[in-house]
mmCIF file of C-alpha atoms in Angstrom:
data_model
loop_
_atom_site.group_PDB
_atom_site.id
_atom_site.type_symbol
_atom_site.label_atom_id
_atom_site.label_comp_id
_atom_site.label_asym_id
_atom_site.label_seq_id
_atom_site.Cartn_x
_atom_site.Cartn_y
_atom_site.Cartn_z
ATOM 1 C CA UNK A 154 0.000 0.000 0.000
ATOM 2 C CA UNK A 155 1.442 3.447 -0.887
ATOM 3 C CA UNK A 156 2.673 5.551 2.044
ATOM 4 C CA UNK A 157 0.274 8.399 1.161
ATOM 5 C CA UNK A 158 -2.668 6.055 1.613
ATOM 6 C CA UNK A 159 -1.320 4.865 4.998
ATOM 7 C CA UNK A 160 -0.933 8.502 6.086
ATOM 8 C CA UNK A 161 -4.471 9.330 4.890
ATOM 9 C CA UNK A 162 -5.835 6.368 6.847
ATOM 10 C CA UNK A 163 -4.005 7.556 9.977
ATOM 11 C CA UNK A 164 -1.732 4.518 10.341
ATOM 12 C CA UNK A 165 1.478 6.382 9.551
ATOM 13 C CA UNK A 166 2.442 9.926 10.465
ATOM 14 C CA UNK A 167 5.021 12.132 8.841
ATOM 15 C CA UNK A 168 7.211 14.092 11.209
ATOM 16 C CA UNK A 169 8.907 17.223 9.905
ATOM 17 C CA UNK A 170 11.441 19.195 11.984
ATOM 18 C CA UNK A 171 10.304 22.500 13.488
ATOM 19 C CA UNK A 172 10.664 25.375 11.049
ATOM 20 C CA UNK A 173 10.585 23.209 7.920
ATOM 21 C CA UNK A 174 7.776 23.449 5.383
ATOM 22 C CA UNK A 175 5.919 20.140 5.192
ATOM 23 C CA UNK A 176 5.291 20.787 1.494
ATOM 24 C CA UNK A 177 8.870 21.587 0.516
ATOM 25 C CA UNK A 178 11.184 19.600 2.776
ATOM 26 C CA UNK A 179 12.644 16.186 2.214
ATOM 27 C CA UNK A 180 13.698 16.050 5.880
ATOM 28 C CA UNK A 181 10.993 13.772 7.230
ATOM 29 C CA UNK A 182 10.558 10.750 9.426
ATOM 30 C CA UNK A 183 7.671 8.332 9.021
ATOM 31 C CA UNK A 184 6.328 6.542 12.069
ATOM 32 C CA UNK A 185 3.422 4.365 13.096
ATOM 33 C CA UNK A 186 0.941 6.838 14.558
ATOM 34 C CA UNK A 187 -1.298 4.574 16.648
ATOM 35 C CA UNK A 188 0.211 3.751 20.046
ATOM 36 C CA UNK A 189 -1.223 0.230 20.124
ATOM 37 C CA UNK A 190 -0.042 -0.652 16.620
ATOM 38 C CA UNK A 191 3.316 0.854 17.509
ATOM 39 C CA UNK A 192 3.500 -1.335 20.623
ATOM 40 C CA UNK A 193 2.508 -4.396 18.578
ATOM 41 C CA UNK A 194 5.209 -3.816 15.958
ATOM 42 C CA UNK A 195 7.808 -2.837 18.556
ATOM 43 C CA UNK A 196 7.344 -5.777 20.914
ATOM 44 C CA UNK A 197 5.093 -8.510 19.536
ATOM 45 C CA UNK A 198 6.162 -8.870 15.884
ATOM 46 C CA UNK A 199 9.897 -9.313 16.673
ATOM 47 C CA UNK A 200 9.096 -11.969 19.285
ATOM 48 C CA UNK A 201 6.451 -13.955 17.359
ATOM 49 C CA UNK A 202 8.533 -17.103 17.256
ATOM 50 C CA UNK A 203 9.106 -17.048 21.034
ATOM 51 C CA UNK A 204 5.425 -16.318 21.608
ATOM 52 C CA UNK A 205 4.602 -19.305 19.385
ATOM 53 C CA UNK A 206 6.918 -21.439 21.514
ATOM 54 C CA UNK A 207 5.059 -20.235 24.631
ATOM 55 C CA UNK A 208 8.202 -18.571 26.060
ATOM 56 C CA UNK A 209 6.174 -16.010 28.027
ATOM 57 C CA UNK A 210 8.901 -15.269 30.569
ATOM 58 C CA UNK A 211 11.481 -14.467 27.878
ATOM 59 C CA UNK A 212 9.031 -12.220 26.014
ATOM 60 C CA UNK A 213 7.914 -10.513 29.220
ATOM 61 C CA UNK A 214 11.544 -9.804 30.149
ATOM 62 C CA UNK A 215 12.203 -8.413 26.659
ATOM 63 C CA UNK A 216 9.212 -6.069 26.978
ATOM 64 C CA UNK A 217 10.149 -5.009 30.524
ATOM 65 C CA UNK A 218 13.767 -4.321 29.493
ATOM 66 C CA UNK A 219 12.731 -2.167 26.519
ATOM 67 C CA UNK A 220 9.476 -0.609 27.673
ATOM 68 C CA UNK A 221 11.054 2.537 29.161
ATOM 69 C CA UNK A 222 12.419 3.562 25.752
ATOM 70 C CA UNK A 223 9.007 2.992 24.140
ATOM 71 C CA UNK A 224 7.212 4.911 26.917
ATOM 72 C CA UNK A 225 9.725 7.756 26.649
ATOM 73 C CA UNK A 226 8.966 8.258 22.964
ATOM 74 C CA UNK A 227 5.216 8.184 23.653
ATOM 75 C CA UNK A 228 5.746 10.682 26.508
ATOM 76 C CA UNK A 229 7.482 13.041 24.054
ATOM 77 C CA UNK A 230 4.507 12.844 21.681
ATOM 78 C CA UNK A 231 2.074 13.475 24.529
ATOM 79 C CA UNK A 232 4.053 16.515 25.693
ATOM 80 C CA UNK A 233 4.099 18.003 22.190
ATOM 81 C CA UNK A 234 0.335 17.481 21.903
ATOM 82 C CA UNK A 235 -0.217 19.067 25.312
ATOM 83 C CA UNK A 236 1.814 22.180 24.433
ATOM 84 C CA UNK A 237 0.089 22.663 21.066
ATOM 85 C CA UNK A 238 -2.620 25.309 21.350
ATOM 86 C CA UNK A 239 -2.284 25.574 25.135
ATOM 87 C CA UNK A 240 -0.963 28.200 27.504
ATOM 88 C CA UNK A 241 2.240 27.421 29.358
ATOM 89 C CA UNK A 242 4.166 30.027 31.380
ATOM 90 C CA UNK A 243 1.497 32.582 30.437
ATOM 91 C CA UNK A 244 2.110 32.187 26.689
ATOM 92 C CA UNK A 245 -0.158 30.436 24.172
ATOM 93 C CA UNK A 246 1.757 28.168 21.789
ATOM 94 C CA UNK A 247 1.245 27.050 18.203
ATOM 95 C CA UNK A 248 1.672 23.405 17.245
ATOM 96 C CA UNK A 249 4.746 21.893 18.876
ATOM 97 C CA UNK A 250 7.132 19.577 17.102
ATOM 98 C CA UNK A 251 10.620 18.154 17.426
ATOM 99 C CA UNK A 252 13.741 19.552 15.842
ATOM 100 C CA UNK A 253 16.826 17.665 14.770
ATOM 101 C CA UNK A 254 19.721 18.694 12.630
ATOM 102 C CA UNK A 255 23.355 19.487 12.135
ATOM 103 C CA UNK A 256 24.687 22.690 13.668
ATOM 104 C CA UNK A 257 28.129 24.267 13.813
ATOM 105 C CA UNK A 258 31.117 22.001 13.357
ATOM 106 C CA UNK A 259 28.974 19.101 12.094
ATOM 107 C CA UNK A 260 27.473 18.586 15.536
ATOM 108 C CA UNK A 261 24.066 16.855 15.663
ATOM 109 C CA UNK A 262 21.453 18.049 18.145
ATOM 110 C CA UNK A 263 17.850 17.129 18.860
ATOM 111 C CA UNK A 264 15.242 19.086 20.776
ATOM 112 C CA UNK A 265 12.211 17.116 22.018
ATOM 113 C CA UNK A 266 9.664 19.964 22.103
ATOM 114 C CA UNK A 267 9.814 23.193 20.109
ATOM 115 C CA UNK A 268 6.905 25.600 19.692
ATOM 116 C CA UNK A 269 6.517 29.194 18.635
ATOM 117 C CA UNK A 270 4.024 31.431 20.388
ATOM 118 C CA UNK A 271 0.897 32.479 18.543
ATOM 119 C CA UNK A 272 2.170 36.087 18.477
ATOM 120 C CA UNK A 273 5.519 34.813 17.060
ATOM 121 C CA UNK A 274 7.503 36.652 19.774
ATOM 122 C CA UNK A 275 8.456 33.665 21.920
ATOM 123 C CA UNK A 276 9.772 30.167 21.465
ATOM 124 C CA UNK A 277 9.476 27.200 23.826
ATOM 125 C CA UNK A 278 12.206 24.591 23.961
ATOM 126 C CA UNK A 279 11.619 21.494 26.045
ATOM 127 C CA UNK A 280 13.303 18.288 27.118
ATOM 128 C CA UNK A 281 11.264 15.171 27.909
ATOM 129 C CA UNK A 282 12.461 12.464 30.307
ATOM 130 C CA UNK A 283 10.482 9.369 31.297
ATOM 131 C CA UNK A 284 13.043 8.217 33.832
ATOM 132 C CA UNK A 285 13.522 8.445 37.577
ATOM 133 C CA UNK A 286 16.024 10.376 39.645
ATOM 134 C CA UNK A 287 16.516 13.294 37.238
ATOM 135 C CA UNK A 288 18.551 16.325 38.243
ATOM 136 C CA UNK A 289 16.578 19.233 36.765
ATOM 137 C CA UNK A 290 19.441 21.716 37.155
ATOM 138 C CA UNK A 291 21.785 19.600 35.063
ATOM 139 C CA UNK A 292 19.057 18.832 32.507
ATOM 140 C CA UNK A 293 18.240 22.530 32.150
ATOM 141 C CA UNK A 294 21.911 23.439 31.771
ATOM 142 C CA UNK A 295 22.322 20.800 29.047
ATOM 143 C CA UNK A 296 19.131 21.923 27.272
ATOM 144 C CA UNK A 297 20.205 25.583 27.303
ATOM 145 C CA UNK A 298 23.629 24.612 25.961
ATOM 146 C CA UNK A 299 22.105 22.674 23.047
ATOM 147 C CA UNK A 300 19.507 25.371 22.406
ATOM 148 C CA UNK A 301 22.209 28.027 21.880
ATOM 149 C CA UNK A 302 22.930 26.405 18.537
ATOM 150 C CA UNK A 303 19.273 26.130 17.514
ATOM 151 C CA UNK A 304 18.930 28.165 14.294
ATOM 152 C CA UNK A 305 15.432 29.591 14.969
ATOM 153 C CA UNK A 306 16.122 31.603 18.147
ATOM 154 C CA UNK A 307 16.589 35.004 16.510
ATOM 155 C CA UNK A 308 14.468 37.765 18.022
ATOM 156 C CA UNK A 309 12.471 35.346 20.189
ATOM 157 C CA UNK A 310 12.086 35.355 23.933
ATOM 158 C CA UNK A 311 13.065 31.809 24.893
ATOM 159 C CA UNK A 312 11.165 29.710 27.435
ATOM 160 C CA UNK A 313 12.506 26.391 28.650
ATOM 161 C CA UNK A 314 10.505 23.453 29.981
ATOM 162 C CA UNK A 315 11.525 20.111 31.459
ATOM 163 C CA UNK A 316 8.789 17.501 31.048
ATOM 164 C CA UNK A 317 9.647 14.972 33.745
ATOM 165 C CA UNK A 318 8.000 11.793 34.982
ATOM 166 C CA UNK A 319 8.764 12.521 38.653
ATOM 167 C CA UNK A 320 9.757 15.444 40.823
ATOM 168 C CA UNK A 321 13.475 16.070 40.239
ATOM 169 C CA UNK A 322 15.914 14.900 42.903
ATOM 170 C CA UNK A 323 17.413 18.379 43.271
ATOM 171 C CA UNK A 324 14.015 19.817 44.270
ATOM 172 C CA UNK A 325 13.941 22.325 41.413
ATOM 173 C CA UNK A 326 10.371 23.407 40.574
ATOM 174 C CA UNK A 327 10.901 26.164 37.993
ATOM 175 C CA UNK A 328 10.729 24.962 34.400
ATOM 176 C CA UNK A 329 9.443 21.530 35.483
ATOM 177 C CA UNK A 330 6.235 20.106 34.006
ATOM 178 C CA UNK A 331 4.996 16.809 35.452
ATOM 179 C CA UNK A 332 2.473 14.300 34.046
ATOM 180 C CA UNK A 333 -0.346 15.697 36.196
ATOM 181 C CA UNK A 334 0.305 19.133 34.661
ATOM 182 C CA UNK A 335 0.145 17.699 31.155
ATOM 183 C CA UNK A 336 -3.088 15.862 31.943
ATOM 184 C CA UNK A 337 -4.605 18.977 33.531
ATOM 185 C CA UNK A 338 -3.854 21.061 30.411
ATOM 186 C CA UNK A 339 -1.161 23.024 32.208
ATOM 187 C CA UNK A 340 -3.640 24.388 34.732
ATOM 188 C CA UNK A 341 -0.780 25.204 37.107
ATOM 189 C CA UNK A 342 0.931 27.361 34.497
ATOM 190 C CA UNK A 343 -2.013 29.321 33.051
ATOM 191 C CA UNK A 344 -1.536 32.874 34.156
#
């Protein structure tokens, strides 16, 4: 089946980096859009033979060992959806996306969440982590360092957000967005 048809049916999604025109760019990634189909193809299809041999413990261990990576990618998608069209830090944001690319000195960087404000004066740059025991200060420092090389910062006020699974171990509250905030449509940050 042609990829266009799969996209039209909603099975596959095309991801384009922030700032690129979807109509004109060749820089795209194609991914399974449905979380359940994604789970099936990520965990069940590769282990069909073991499932057929009734090796439940081996398959369960494989899923448990790799589930955090899968959940992390789904968390990133959820955070981008939550930012899109919502107000965070008192600013209303356009559709959020990811950005990846080569910057100075052939260095590759990736930013998990990037969104421009509706008034085009501000830009949000976020990092998503679905892990435990995160140090928000170090994460923020790393994010700011990577963001310095982001080519779309000109003339924007920059906001940073850390989308974390748990409260950070260093107790930092500024910049931190937790799952309950995402679920509540950023109710804590609407001002």
